[in-house]
mmCIF file with all atom_site columns, C-alpha atoms and ligand atoms in Angstrom:
data_model
loop_
_atom_site.group_PDB
_atom_site.id
_atom_site.type_symbol
_atom_site.label_atom_id
_atom_site.label_alt_id
_atom_site.label_comp_id
_atom_site.label_asym_id
_atom_site.label_entity_id
_atom_site.label_seq_id
_atom_site.pdbx_PDB_ins_code
_atom_site.Cartn_x
_atom_site.Cartn_y
_atom_site.Cartn_z
_atom_site.occupancy
_atom_site.B_iso_or_equiv
_atom_site.pdbx_formal_charge
_atom_site.auth_seq_id
_atom_site.auth_comp_id
_atom_site.auth_asym_id
_atom_site.auth_atom_id
_atom_site.pdbx_PDB_model_num
ATOM   1   C  CA  . UNK A 1 1   ? 179.001 106.980 50.166 1.00 0.00 ? 728  UNK A CA  1
ATOM   2   C  CA  . UNK A 1 2   ? 179.680 107.361 46.263 1.00 0.00 ? 729  UNK A CA  1
ATOM   3   C  CA  . UNK A 1 3   ? 179.242 110.949 44.946 1.00 0.00 ? 730  UNK A CA  1
ATOM   4   C  CA  . UNK A 1 4   ? 177.154 109.943 41.983 1.00 0.00 ? 731  UNK A CA  1
ATOM   5   C  CA  . UNK A 1 5   ? 174.431 108.519 44.625 1.00 0.00 ? 732  UNK A CA  1
ATOM   6   C  CA  . UNK A 1 6   ? 174.543 111.538 46.606 1.00 0.00 ? 733  UNK A CA  1
ATOM   7   C  CA  . UNK A 1 7   ? 173.810 113.632 43.587 1.00 0.00 ? 734  UNK A CA  1
ATOM   8   C  CA  . UNK A 1 8   ? 171.078 111.550 42.145 1.00 0.00 ? 735  UNK A CA  1
ATOM   9   C  CA  . UNK A 1 9   ? 169.083 110.832 45.152 1.00 0.00 ? 736  UNK A CA  1
ATOM   10  C  CA  . UNK A 1 10  ? 165.788 112.326 44.933 1.00 0.00 ? 737  UNK A CA  1
ATOM   11  C  CA  . UNK A 1 11  ? 167.520 114.971 42.343 1.00 0.00 ? 738  UNK A CA  1
ATOM   12  C  CA  . UNK A 1 12  ? 166.585 116.078 38.787 1.00 0.00 ? 739  UNK A CA  1
ATOM   13  C  CA  . UNK A 1 13  ? 167.733 112.703 37.214 1.00 0.00 ? 740  UNK A CA  1
ATOM   14  C  CA  . UNK A 1 14  ? 165.836 110.469 39.526 1.00 0.00 ? 741  UNK A CA  1
ATOM   15  C  CA  . UNK A 1 15  ? 162.657 112.457 38.987 1.00 0.00 ? 742  UNK A CA  1
ATOM   16  C  CA  . UNK A 1 16  ? 162.884 112.781 35.304 1.00 0.00 ? 743  UNK A CA  1
ATOM   17  C  CA  . UNK A 1 17  ? 163.846 108.870 35.033 1.00 0.00 ? 744  UNK A CA  1
ATOM   18  C  CA  . UNK A 1 18  ? 166.948 109.750 33.206 1.00 0.00 ? 745  UNK A CA  1
ATOM   19  C  CA  . UNK A 1 19  ? 169.891 108.504 35.220 1.00 0.00 ? 746  UNK A CA  1
ATOM   20  C  CA  . UNK A 1 20  ? 172.412 107.905 32.721 1.00 0.00 ? 747  UNK A CA  1
ATOM   21  C  CA  . UNK A 1 21  ? 174.688 110.956 34.081 1.00 0.00 ? 748  UNK A CA  1
ATOM   22  C  CA  . UNK A 1 22  ? 174.436 109.798 37.605 1.00 0.00 ? 749  UNK A CA  1
ATOM   23  C  CA  . UNK A 1 23  ? 175.249 106.046 36.527 1.00 0.00 ? 750  UNK A CA  1
ATOM   24  C  CA  . UNK A 1 24  ? 178.237 107.331 34.640 1.00 0.00 ? 751  UNK A CA  1
ATOM   25  C  CA  . UNK A 1 25  ? 179.463 109.382 37.694 1.00 0.00 ? 752  UNK A CA  1
ATOM   26  C  CA  . UNK A 1 26  ? 179.138 106.213 39.996 1.00 0.00 ? 753  UNK A CA  1
ATOM   27  C  CA  . UNK A 1 27  ? 180.804 103.765 37.392 1.00 0.00 ? 754  UNK A CA  1
ATOM   28  C  CA  . UNK A 1 28  ? 183.799 106.282 37.069 1.00 0.00 ? 755  UNK A CA  1
ATOM   29  C  CA  . UNK A 1 29  ? 184.141 106.444 40.841 1.00 0.00 ? 756  UNK A CA  1
ATOM   30  C  CA  . UNK A 1 30  ? 183.878 102.744 41.409 1.00 0.00 ? 757  UNK A CA  1
ATOM   31  C  CA  . UNK A 1 31  ? 186.381 102.078 38.233 1.00 0.00 ? 758  UNK A CA  1
ATOM   32  C  CA  . UNK A 1 32  ? 188.761 104.489 40.027 1.00 0.00 ? 759  UNK A CA  1
ATOM   33  C  CA  . UNK A 1 33  ? 188.554 102.459 43.149 1.00 0.00 ? 760  UNK A CA  1
ATOM   34  C  CA  . UNK A 1 34  ? 189.332 99.267  41.428 1.00 0.00 ? 761  UNK A CA  1
ATOM   35  C  CA  . UNK A 1 35  ? 192.068 100.612 39.056 1.00 0.00 ? 762  UNK A CA  1
ATOM   36  C  CA  . UNK A 1 36  ? 193.940 102.214 42.037 1.00 0.00 ? 763  UNK A CA  1
ATOM   37  C  CA  . UNK A 1 37  ? 193.965 98.940  43.956 1.00 0.00 ? 764  UNK A CA  1
ATOM   38  C  CA  . UNK A 1 38  ? 191.841 100.084 47.038 1.00 0.00 ? 765  UNK A CA  1
ATOM   39  C  CA  . UNK A 1 39  ? 188.412 98.426  46.263 1.00 0.00 ? 766  UNK A CA  1
ATOM   40  C  CA  . UNK A 1 40  ? 187.210 100.916 48.864 1.00 0.00 ? 767  UNK A CA  1
ATOM   41  C  CA  . UNK A 1 41  ? 183.338 100.453 47.853 1.00 0.00 ? 768  UNK A CA  1
ATOM   42  C  CA  . UNK A 1 42  ? 183.798 96.661  47.820 1.00 0.00 ? 769  UNK A CA  1
ATOM   43  C  CA  . UNK A 1 43  ? 183.095 94.065  50.777 1.00 0.00 ? 770  UNK A CA  1
ATOM   44  C  CA  . UNK A 1 44  ? 185.836 91.673  51.440 1.00 0.00 ? 771  UNK A CA  1
ATOM   45  C  CA  . UNK A 1 45  ? 183.245 89.597  52.931 1.00 0.00 ? 772  UNK A CA  1
ATOM   46  C  CA  . UNK A 1 46  ? 180.539 89.347  50.529 1.00 0.00 ? 773  UNK A CA  1
ATOM   47  C  CA  . UNK A 1 47  ? 182.546 89.731  47.227 1.00 0.00 ? 774  UNK A CA  1
ATOM   48  C  CA  . UNK A 1 48  ? 183.172 86.144  46.208 1.00 0.00 ? 775  UNK A CA  1
ATOM   49  C  CA  . UNK A 1 49  ? 185.887 87.357  43.952 1.00 0.00 ? 776  UNK A CA  1
ATOM   50  C  CA  . UNK A 1 50  ? 188.090 88.910  46.620 1.00 0.00 ? 777  UNK A CA  1
ATOM   51  C  CA  . UNK A 1 51  ? 187.203 86.410  49.205 1.00 0.00 ? 778  UNK A CA  1
ATOM   52  C  CA  . UNK A 1 52  ? 188.251 83.358  47.030 1.00 0.00 ? 779  UNK A CA  1
ATOM   53  C  CA  . UNK A 1 53  ? 191.196 85.490  45.682 1.00 0.00 ? 780  UNK A CA  1
ATOM   54  C  CA  . UNK A 1 54  ? 189.812 85.363  42.280 1.00 0.00 ? 781  UNK A CA  1
ATOM   55  C  CA  . UNK A 1 55  ? 190.825 88.936  40.948 1.00 0.00 ? 782  UNK A CA  1
ATOM   56  C  CA  . UNK A 1 56  ? 192.671 89.368  37.691 1.00 0.00 ? 783  UNK A CA  1
ATOM   57  C  CA  . UNK A 1 57  ? 196.389 90.257  38.464 1.00 0.00 ? 784  UNK A CA  1
ATOM   58  C  CA  . UNK A 1 58  ? 197.709 93.772  37.649 1.00 0.00 ? 785  UNK A CA  1
ATOM   59  C  CA  . UNK A 1 59  ? 200.108 92.312  35.309 1.00 0.00 ? 786  UNK A CA  1
ATOM   60  C  CA  . UNK A 1 60  ? 197.917 89.941  33.081 1.00 0.00 ? 787  UNK A CA  1
ATOM   61  C  CA  . UNK A 1 61  ? 197.065 90.963  29.641 1.00 0.00 ? 788  UNK A CA  1
ATOM   62  C  CA  . UNK A 1 62  ? 193.274 92.021  30.182 1.00 0.00 ? 789  UNK A CA  1
ATOM   63  C  CA  . UNK A 1 63  ? 194.248 94.081  33.128 1.00 0.00 ? 790  UNK A CA  1
ATOM   64  C  CA  . UNK A 1 64  ? 197.151 95.929  31.425 1.00 0.00 ? 791  UNK A CA  1
ATOM   65  C  CA  . UNK A 1 65  ? 194.870 96.761  28.596 1.00 0.00 ? 792  UNK A CA  1
ATOM   66  C  CA  . UNK A 1 66  ? 191.924 98.162  30.956 1.00 0.00 ? 793  UNK A CA  1
ATOM   67  C  CA  . UNK A 1 67  ? 194.343 100.102 33.208 1.00 0.00 ? 794  UNK A CA  1
ATOM   68  C  CA  . UNK A 1 68  ? 196.027 101.867 29.918 1.00 0.00 ? 795  UNK A CA  1
ATOM   69  C  CA  . UNK A 1 69  ? 192.628 102.677 28.524 1.00 0.00 ? 796  UNK A CA  1
ATOM   70  C  CA  . UNK A 1 70  ? 191.845 104.082 32.005 1.00 0.00 ? 797  UNK A CA  1
ATOM   71  C  CA  . UNK A 1 71  ? 194.737 106.202 32.477 1.00 0.00 ? 798  UNK A CA  1
ATOM   72  C  CA  . UNK A 1 72  ? 194.551 107.483 28.682 1.00 0.00 ? 799  UNK A CA  1
ATOM   73  C  CA  . UNK A 1 73  ? 190.836 108.424 29.504 1.00 0.00 ? 800  UNK A CA  1
ATOM   74  C  CA  . UNK A 1 74  ? 189.572 106.080 26.727 1.00 0.00 ? 801  UNK A CA  1
ATOM   75  C  CA  . UNK A 1 75  ? 188.146 103.353 28.924 1.00 0.00 ? 802  UNK A CA  1
ATOM   76  C  CA  . UNK A 1 76  ? 184.492 103.882 27.424 1.00 0.00 ? 803  UNK A CA  1
ATOM   77  C  CA  . UNK A 1 77  ? 185.875 103.315 23.845 1.00 0.00 ? 804  UNK A CA  1
ATOM   78  C  CA  . UNK A 1 78  ? 187.309 99.913  25.281 1.00 0.00 ? 805  UNK A CA  1
ATOM   79  C  CA  . UNK A 1 79  ? 184.410 98.974  27.224 1.00 0.00 ? 806  UNK A CA  1
ATOM   80  C  CA  . UNK A 1 80  ? 181.409 101.289 25.854 1.00 0.00 ? 807  UNK A CA  1
ATOM   81  C  CA  . UNK A 1 81  ? 178.565 99.324  27.645 1.00 0.00 ? 808  UNK A CA  1
ATOM   82  C  CA  . UNK A 1 82  ? 178.431 97.067  30.583 1.00 0.00 ? 809  UNK A CA  1
ATOM   83  C  CA  . UNK A 1 83  ? 178.077 93.591  29.896 1.00 0.00 ? 810  UNK A CA  1
ATOM   84  C  CA  . UNK A 1 84  ? 175.867 92.685  32.791 1.00 0.00 ? 811  UNK A CA  1
ATOM   85  C  CA  . UNK A 1 85  ? 173.003 94.541  34.518 1.00 0.00 ? 812  UNK A CA  1
ATOM   86  C  CA  . UNK A 1 86  ? 171.807 93.881  37.693 1.00 0.00 ? 813  UNK A CA  1
ATOM   87  C  CA  . UNK A 1 87  ? 168.241 95.509  38.229 1.00 0.00 ? 814  UNK A CA  1
ATOM   88  C  CA  . UNK A 1 88  ? 167.579 96.184  41.883 1.00 0.00 ? 815  UNK A CA  1
ATOM   89  C  CA  . UNK A 1 89  ? 165.415 99.435  41.532 1.00 0.00 ? 816  UNK A CA  1
ATOM   90  C  CA  . UNK A 1 90  ? 162.075 98.120  42.123 1.00 0.00 ? 817  UNK A CA  1
ATOM   91  C  CA  . UNK A 1 91  ? 161.328 96.678  45.603 1.00 0.00 ? 818  UNK A CA  1
ATOM   92  C  CA  . UNK A 1 92  ? 157.780 95.428  44.575 1.00 0.00 ? 819  UNK A CA  1
ATOM   93  C  CA  . UNK A 1 93  ? 156.960 91.642  45.783 1.00 0.00 ? 820  UNK A CA  1
ATOM   94  C  CA  . UNK A 1 94  ? 153.951 89.856  46.607 1.00 0.00 ? 821  UNK A CA  1
ATOM   95  C  CA  . UNK A 1 95  ? 155.506 88.458  49.911 1.00 0.00 ? 822  UNK A CA  1
ATOM   96  C  CA  . UNK A 1 96  ? 156.562 89.857  53.093 1.00 0.00 ? 823  UNK A CA  1
ATOM   97  C  CA  . UNK A 1 97  ? 159.378 87.871  54.248 1.00 0.00 ? 824  UNK A CA  1
ATOM   98  C  CA  . UNK A 1 98  ? 160.494 89.017  57.681 1.00 0.00 ? 825  UNK A CA  1
ATOM   99  C  CA  . UNK A 1 99  ? 164.209 88.812  56.783 1.00 0.00 ? 826  UNK A CA  1
ATOM   100 C  CA  . UNK A 1 100 ? 163.154 91.570  54.028 1.00 0.00 ? 827  UNK A CA  1
ATOM   101 C  CA  . UNK A 1 101 ? 160.513 93.804  55.101 1.00 0.00 ? 828  UNK A CA  1
ATOM   102 C  CA  . UNK A 1 102 ? 157.916 94.397  57.589 1.00 0.00 ? 829  UNK A CA  1
ATOM   103 C  CA  . UNK A 1 103 ? 154.943 95.055  55.149 1.00 0.00 ? 830  UNK A CA  1
ATOM   104 C  CA  . UNK A 1 104 ? 154.062 94.687  51.593 1.00 0.00 ? 831  UNK A CA  1
ATOM   105 C  CA  . UNK A 1 105 ? 156.143 96.855  49.126 1.00 0.00 ? 832  UNK A CA  1
ATOM   106 C  CA  . UNK A 1 106 ? 154.249 97.588  45.837 1.00 0.00 ? 833  UNK A CA  1
ATOM   107 C  CA  . UNK A 1 107 ? 155.257 100.759 43.725 1.00 0.00 ? 834  UNK A CA  1
ATOM   108 C  CA  . UNK A 1 108 ? 152.100 102.996 43.341 1.00 0.00 ? 835  UNK A CA  1
ATOM   109 C  CA  . UNK A 1 109 ? 150.929 104.535 40.219 1.00 0.00 ? 836  UNK A CA  1
ATOM   110 C  CA  . UNK A 1 110 ? 153.594 107.868 40.376 1.00 0.00 ? 837  UNK A CA  1
ATOM   111 C  CA  . UNK A 1 111 ? 156.311 105.493 41.036 1.00 0.00 ? 838  UNK A CA  1
ATOM   112 C  CA  . UNK A 1 112 ? 155.045 103.290 38.376 1.00 0.00 ? 839  UNK A CA  1
ATOM   113 C  CA  . UNK A 1 113 ? 155.324 106.110 35.889 1.00 0.00 ? 840  UNK A CA  1
ATOM   114 C  CA  . UNK A 1 114 ? 159.020 107.029 37.014 1.00 0.00 ? 841  UNK A CA  1
ATOM   115 C  CA  . UNK A 1 115 ? 160.014 103.130 36.540 1.00 0.00 ? 842  UNK A CA  1
ATOM   116 C  CA  . UNK A 1 116 ? 158.382 103.212 33.060 1.00 0.00 ? 843  UNK A CA  1
ATOM   117 C  CA  . UNK A 1 117 ? 160.492 106.293 32.034 1.00 0.00 ? 844  UNK A CA  1
ATOM   118 C  CA  . UNK A 1 118 ? 163.561 104.582 33.256 1.00 0.00 ? 845  UNK A CA  1
ATOM   119 C  CA  . UNK A 1 119 ? 162.655 101.372 31.387 1.00 0.00 ? 846  UNK A CA  1
ATOM   120 C  CA  . UNK A 1 120 ? 162.364 103.187 28.239 1.00 0.00 ? 847  UNK A CA  1
ATOM   121 C  CA  . UNK A 1 121 ? 165.336 105.805 28.357 1.00 0.00 ? 848  UNK A CA  1
ATOM   122 C  CA  . UNK A 1 122 ? 167.898 103.839 30.152 1.00 0.00 ? 849  UNK A CA  1
ATOM   123 C  CA  . UNK A 1 123 ? 167.410 100.175 30.719 1.00 0.00 ? 850  UNK A CA  1
ATOM   124 C  CA  . UNK A 1 124 ? 166.241 98.902  27.488 1.00 0.00 ? 851  UNK A CA  1
ATOM   125 C  CA  . UNK A 1 125 ? 168.854 101.086 25.551 1.00 0.00 ? 852  UNK A CA  1
ATOM   126 C  CA  . UNK A 1 126 ? 171.519 99.617  27.821 1.00 0.00 ? 853  UNK A CA  1
ATOM   127 C  CA  . UNK A 1 127 ? 170.137 96.086  27.394 1.00 0.00 ? 854  UNK A CA  1
ATOM   128 C  CA  . UNK A 1 128 ? 170.581 96.372  23.745 1.00 0.00 ? 855  UNK A CA  1
ATOM   129 C  CA  . UNK A 1 129 ? 174.438 95.909  24.178 1.00 0.00 ? 856  UNK A CA  1
ATOM   130 C  CA  . UNK A 1 130 ? 174.449 93.507  27.447 1.00 0.00 ? 857  UNK A CA  1
ATOM   131 C  CA  . UNK A 1 131 ? 175.024 89.853  27.555 1.00 0.00 ? 858  UNK A CA  1
ATOM   132 C  CA  . UNK A 1 132 ? 173.376 89.222  30.903 1.00 0.00 ? 859  UNK A CA  1
ATOM   133 C  CA  . UNK A 1 133 ? 170.416 90.975  32.933 1.00 0.00 ? 860  UNK A CA  1
ATOM   134 C  CA  . UNK A 1 134 ? 169.671 89.699  36.487 1.00 0.00 ? 861  UNK A CA  1
ATOM   135 C  CA  . UNK A 1 135 ? 166.085 90.373  37.418 1.00 0.00 ? 862  UNK A CA  1
ATOM   136 C  CA  . UNK A 1 136 ? 165.862 91.042  40.398 1.00 0.00 ? 863  UNK A CA  1
ATOM   137 C  CA  . UNK A 1 137 ? 167.895 91.948  43.419 1.00 0.00 ? 864  UNK A CA  1
ATOM   138 C  CA  . UNK A 1 138 ? 165.383 93.779  45.129 1.00 0.00 ? 865  UNK A CA  1
ATOM   139 C  CA  . UNK A 1 139 ? 161.782 92.240  45.124 1.00 0.00 ? 866  UNK A CA  1
ATOM   140 C  CA  . UNK A 1 140 ? 160.180 89.807  42.727 1.00 0.00 ? 867  UNK A CA  1
ATOM   141 C  CA  . UNK A 1 141 ? 160.264 89.792  39.067 1.00 0.00 ? 868  UNK A CA  1
ATOM   142 C  CA  . UNK A 1 142 ? 156.688 88.840  38.915 1.00 0.00 ? 869  UNK A CA  1
ATOM   143 C  CA  . UNK A 1 143 ? 155.338 90.686  41.914 1.00 0.00 ? 870  UNK A CA  1
ATOM   144 C  CA  . UNK A 1 144 ? 156.361 93.805  40.241 1.00 0.00 ? 871  UNK A CA  1
ATOM   145 C  CA  . UNK A 1 145 ? 154.506 95.234  37.404 1.00 0.00 ? 872  UNK A CA  1
ATOM   146 C  CA  . UNK A 1 146 ? 157.420 97.091  36.249 1.00 0.00 ? 873  UNK A CA  1
ATOM   147 C  CA  . UNK A 1 147 ? 159.592 94.056  35.873 1.00 0.00 ? 874  UNK A CA  1
ATOM   148 C  CA  . UNK A 1 148 ? 156.806 92.027  34.177 1.00 0.00 ? 875  UNK A CA  1
ATOM   149 C  CA  . UNK A 1 149 ? 156.509 94.631  31.600 1.00 0.00 ? 876  UNK A CA  1
ATOM   150 C  CA  . UNK A 1 150 ? 160.414 94.675  31.339 1.00 0.00 ? 877  UNK A CA  1
ATOM   151 C  CA  . UNK A 1 151 ? 160.563 90.956  30.789 1.00 0.00 ? 878  UNK A CA  1
ATOM   152 C  CA  . UNK A 1 152 ? 157.645 91.021  27.967 1.00 0.00 ? 879  UNK A CA  1
ATOM   153 C  CA  . UNK A 1 153 ? 159.694 93.338  26.088 1.00 0.00 ? 880  UNK A CA  1
ATOM   154 C  CA  . UNK A 1 154 ? 162.901 91.098  26.039 1.00 0.00 ? 881  UNK A CA  1
ATOM   155 C  CA  . UNK A 1 155 ? 162.120 89.034  22.911 1.00 0.00 ? 882  UNK A CA  1
ATOM   156 C  CA  . UNK A 1 156 ? 164.829 86.994  21.250 1.00 0.00 ? 883  UNK A CA  1
ATOM   157 C  CA  . UNK A 1 157 ? 164.530 88.902  17.920 1.00 0.00 ? 884  UNK A CA  1
ATOM   158 C  CA  . UNK A 1 158 ? 165.345 92.413  19.463 1.00 0.00 ? 885  UNK A CA  1
ATOM   159 C  CA  . UNK A 1 159 ? 167.888 90.922  22.163 1.00 0.00 ? 886  UNK A CA  1
ATOM   160 C  CA  . UNK A 1 160 ? 169.480 88.031  20.410 1.00 0.00 ? 887  UNK A CA  1
ATOM   161 C  CA  . UNK A 1 161 ? 172.746 88.004  22.803 1.00 0.00 ? 888  UNK A CA  1
ATOM   162 C  CA  . UNK A 1 162 ? 170.841 88.572  26.089 1.00 0.00 ? 889  UNK A CA  1
ATOM   163 C  CA  . UNK A 1 163 ? 170.458 85.925  28.709 1.00 0.00 ? 890  UNK A CA  1
ATOM   164 C  CA  . UNK A 1 164 ? 168.328 86.689  31.892 1.00 0.00 ? 891  UNK A CA  1
ATOM   165 C  CA  . UNK A 1 165 ? 169.008 85.542  35.378 1.00 0.00 ? 892  UNK A CA  1
ATOM   166 C  CA  . UNK A 1 166 ? 165.683 85.443  37.310 1.00 0.00 ? 893  UNK A CA  1
ATOM   167 C  CA  . UNK A 1 167 ? 165.636 85.440  40.908 1.00 0.00 ? 894  UNK A CA  1
ATOM   168 C  CA  . UNK A 1 168 ? 162.070 84.823  42.321 1.00 0.00 ? 895  UNK A CA  1
ATOM   169 C  CA  . UNK A 1 169 ? 159.861 83.316  45.112 1.00 0.00 ? 896  UNK A CA  1
ATOM   170 C  CA  . UNK A 1 170 ? 158.291 81.246  42.340 1.00 0.00 ? 897  UNK A CA  1
ATOM   171 C  CA  . UNK A 1 171 ? 154.468 82.205  43.371 1.00 0.00 ? 898  UNK A CA  1
ATOM   172 C  CA  . UNK A 1 172 ? 153.537 84.032  40.512 1.00 0.00 ? 899  UNK A CA  1
ATOM   173 C  CA  . UNK A 1 173 ? 155.900 82.351  37.853 1.00 0.00 ? 900  UNK A CA  1
ATOM   174 C  CA  . UNK A 1 174 ? 153.800 80.238  35.589 1.00 0.00 ? 901  UNK A CA  1
ATOM   175 C  CA  . UNK A 1 175 ? 152.688 79.709  31.840 1.00 0.00 ? 902  UNK A CA  1
ATOM   176 C  CA  . UNK A 1 176 ? 151.153 83.266  31.817 1.00 0.00 ? 903  UNK A CA  1
ATOM   177 C  CA  . UNK A 1 177 ? 154.305 84.954  32.833 1.00 0.00 ? 904  UNK A CA  1
ATOM   178 C  CA  . UNK A 1 178 ? 156.361 83.425  30.121 1.00 0.00 ? 905  UNK A CA  1
ATOM   179 C  CA  . UNK A 1 179 ? 159.798 84.917  29.513 1.00 0.00 ? 906  UNK A CA  1
ATOM   180 C  CA  . UNK A 1 180 ? 160.388 85.477  25.527 1.00 0.00 ? 907  UNK A CA  1
ATOM   181 C  CA  . UNK A 1 181 ? 164.302 85.554  25.695 1.00 0.00 ? 908  UNK A CA  1
ATOM   182 C  CA  . UNK A 1 182 ? 166.558 82.930  27.010 1.00 0.00 ? 909  UNK A CA  1
ATOM   183 C  CA  . UNK A 1 183 ? 166.696 82.342  30.651 1.00 0.00 ? 910  UNK A CA  1
ATOM   184 C  CA  . UNK A 1 184 ? 170.146 81.439  31.839 1.00 0.00 ? 911  UNK A CA  1
ATOM   185 C  CA  . UNK A 1 185 ? 169.518 80.675  35.538 1.00 0.00 ? 912  UNK A CA  1
ATOM   186 C  CA  . UNK A 1 186 ? 166.166 80.443  37.334 1.00 0.00 ? 913  UNK A CA  1
ATOM   187 C  CA  . UNK A 1 187 ? 166.793 80.799  41.140 1.00 0.00 ? 914  UNK A CA  1
ATOM   188 C  CA  . UNK A 1 188 ? 163.625 80.066  43.120 1.00 0.00 ? 915  UNK A CA  1
ATOM   189 C  CA  . UNK A 1 189 ? 164.182 81.149  46.647 1.00 0.00 ? 916  UNK A CA  1
ATOM   190 C  CA  . UNK A 1 190 ? 161.175 81.130  49.549 1.00 0.00 ? 917  UNK A CA  1
ATOM   191 C  CA  . UNK A 1 191 ? 161.838 82.537  52.902 1.00 0.00 ? 918  UNK A CA  1
ATOM   192 C  CA  . UNK A 1 192 ? 158.344 83.272  53.995 1.00 0.00 ? 919  UNK A CA  1
ATOM   193 C  CA  . UNK A 1 193 ? 156.351 81.097  56.148 1.00 0.00 ? 920  UNK A CA  1
ATOM   194 C  CA  . UNK A 1 194 ? 153.088 82.428  53.934 1.00 0.00 ? 921  UNK A CA  1
ATOM   195 C  CA  . UNK A 1 195 ? 154.727 80.755  51.105 1.00 0.00 ? 922  UNK A CA  1
ATOM   196 C  CA  . UNK A 1 196 ? 152.660 77.231  51.023 1.00 0.00 ? 923  UNK A CA  1
ATOM   197 C  CA  . UNK A 1 197 ? 150.952 77.150  47.715 1.00 0.00 ? 924  UNK A CA  1
ATOM   198 C  CA  . UNK A 1 198 ? 153.393 76.835  44.634 1.00 0.00 ? 925  UNK A CA  1
ATOM   199 C  CA  . UNK A 1 199 ? 152.018 77.400  41.283 1.00 0.00 ? 926  UNK A CA  1
ATOM   200 C  CA  . UNK A 1 200 ? 153.348 74.805  38.389 1.00 0.00 ? 927  UNK A CA  1
ATOM   201 C  CA  . UNK A 1 201 ? 156.365 76.532  37.518 1.00 0.00 ? 928  UNK A CA  1
ATOM   202 C  CA  . UNK A 1 202 ? 156.831 77.586  33.919 1.00 0.00 ? 929  UNK A CA  1
ATOM   203 C  CA  . UNK A 1 203 ? 158.479 74.624  31.591 1.00 0.00 ? 930  UNK A CA  1
ATOM   204 C  CA  . UNK A 1 204 ? 161.432 76.437  30.159 1.00 0.00 ? 931  UNK A CA  1
ATOM   205 C  CA  . UNK A 1 205 ? 163.573 74.656  27.911 1.00 0.00 ? 932  UNK A CA  1
ATOM   206 C  CA  . UNK A 1 206 ? 165.823 77.655  27.530 1.00 0.00 ? 933  UNK A CA  1
ATOM   207 C  CA  . UNK A 1 207 ? 166.554 77.358  31.391 1.00 0.00 ? 934  UNK A CA  1
ATOM   208 C  CA  . UNK A 1 208 ? 170.268 76.537  31.688 1.00 0.00 ? 935  UNK A CA  1
ATOM   209 C  CA  . UNK A 1 209 ? 170.315 76.001  35.384 1.00 0.00 ? 936  UNK A CA  1
ATOM   210 C  CA  . UNK A 1 210 ? 167.511 75.870  38.054 1.00 0.00 ? 937  UNK A CA  1
ATOM   211 C  CA  . UNK A 1 211 ? 168.235 76.133  41.871 1.00 0.00 ? 938  UNK A CA  1
ATOM   212 C  CA  . UNK A 1 212 ? 165.626 76.104  44.557 1.00 0.00 ? 939  UNK A CA  1
ATOM   213 C  CA  . UNK A 1 213 ? 166.348 77.306  47.971 1.00 0.00 ? 940  UNK A CA  1
ATOM   214 C  CA  . UNK A 1 214 ? 163.392 76.803  50.639 1.00 0.00 ? 941  UNK A CA  1
HETATM 215 S  S1  . SF4 B 2 .   ? 160.314 87.002  48.323 1.00 0.00 ? 2318 SF4 B S1  1
HETATM 216 FE FE1 . SF4 B 2 .   ? 162.379 87.953  48.210 1.00 0.00 ? 2318 SF4 B FE1 1
HETATM 217 S  S2  . SF4 B 2 .   ? 161.973 90.048  47.892 1.00 0.00 ? 2318 SF4 B S2  1
HETATM 218 FE FE2 . SF4 B 2 .   ? 160.013 89.005  48.418 1.00 0.00 ? 2318 SF4 B FE2 1
HETATM 219 S  S3  . SF4 B 2 .   ? 159.840 89.643  50.487 1.00 0.00 ? 2318 SF4 B S3  1
HETATM 220 FE FE3 . SF4 B 2 .   ? 160.813 87.536  50.493 1.00 0.00 ? 2318 SF4 B FE3 1
HETATM 221 S  S4  . SF4 B 2 .   ? 163.050 87.974  50.679 1.00 0.00 ? 2318 SF4 B S4  1
HETATM 222 FE FE4 . SF4 B 2 .   ? 161.864 89.878  49.946 1.00 0.00 ? 2318 SF4 B FE4 1
#
């Protein structure tokens, strides 16, 4: 297990909604595993870059620059902020697909308060510098009060460079839940047998790609 994950699980940083130190420790350990070539936290089966042999060669210009900065302890200067964030910290969803869970998971009020703090203290500051954000890898962006509030905050004026990848079961996605910022990918996946009624999807002229899996 990653040391940062062990330190952060149920610890002070999680309770306070201030996970930057933990995130930094995890990022450092992940970077170490990539720079030393072991990729010990990566799945050879699930990572398309490894499986399809798409990794950057160590002698390519970009790799040389990154390895050099890492060895000099200056990687944070070269890559000060993550370009892409995959948000998977709230499992709330309006469905109970058997492949995913055995009952409804909706964050309760105490958890909501913690998620709000994480949003204000960690996520929104990071998104100021990011180019892509994926919402969500853990539940549904519109079945989660936290993610709905987050998406409403991402307006084009404050986050002009940010593109949103939305992964949703689509049931709650309509005009009322319009996304203010540019939506790059809209992926609608529906695995539940209870998902019979689909509302009219939002008309998003910004959506660069839409995929649907039923
Ligand atoms: S819609 Fe997605 S997140 Fe929700 S229960 Fe089904 S598989 Fe899980």
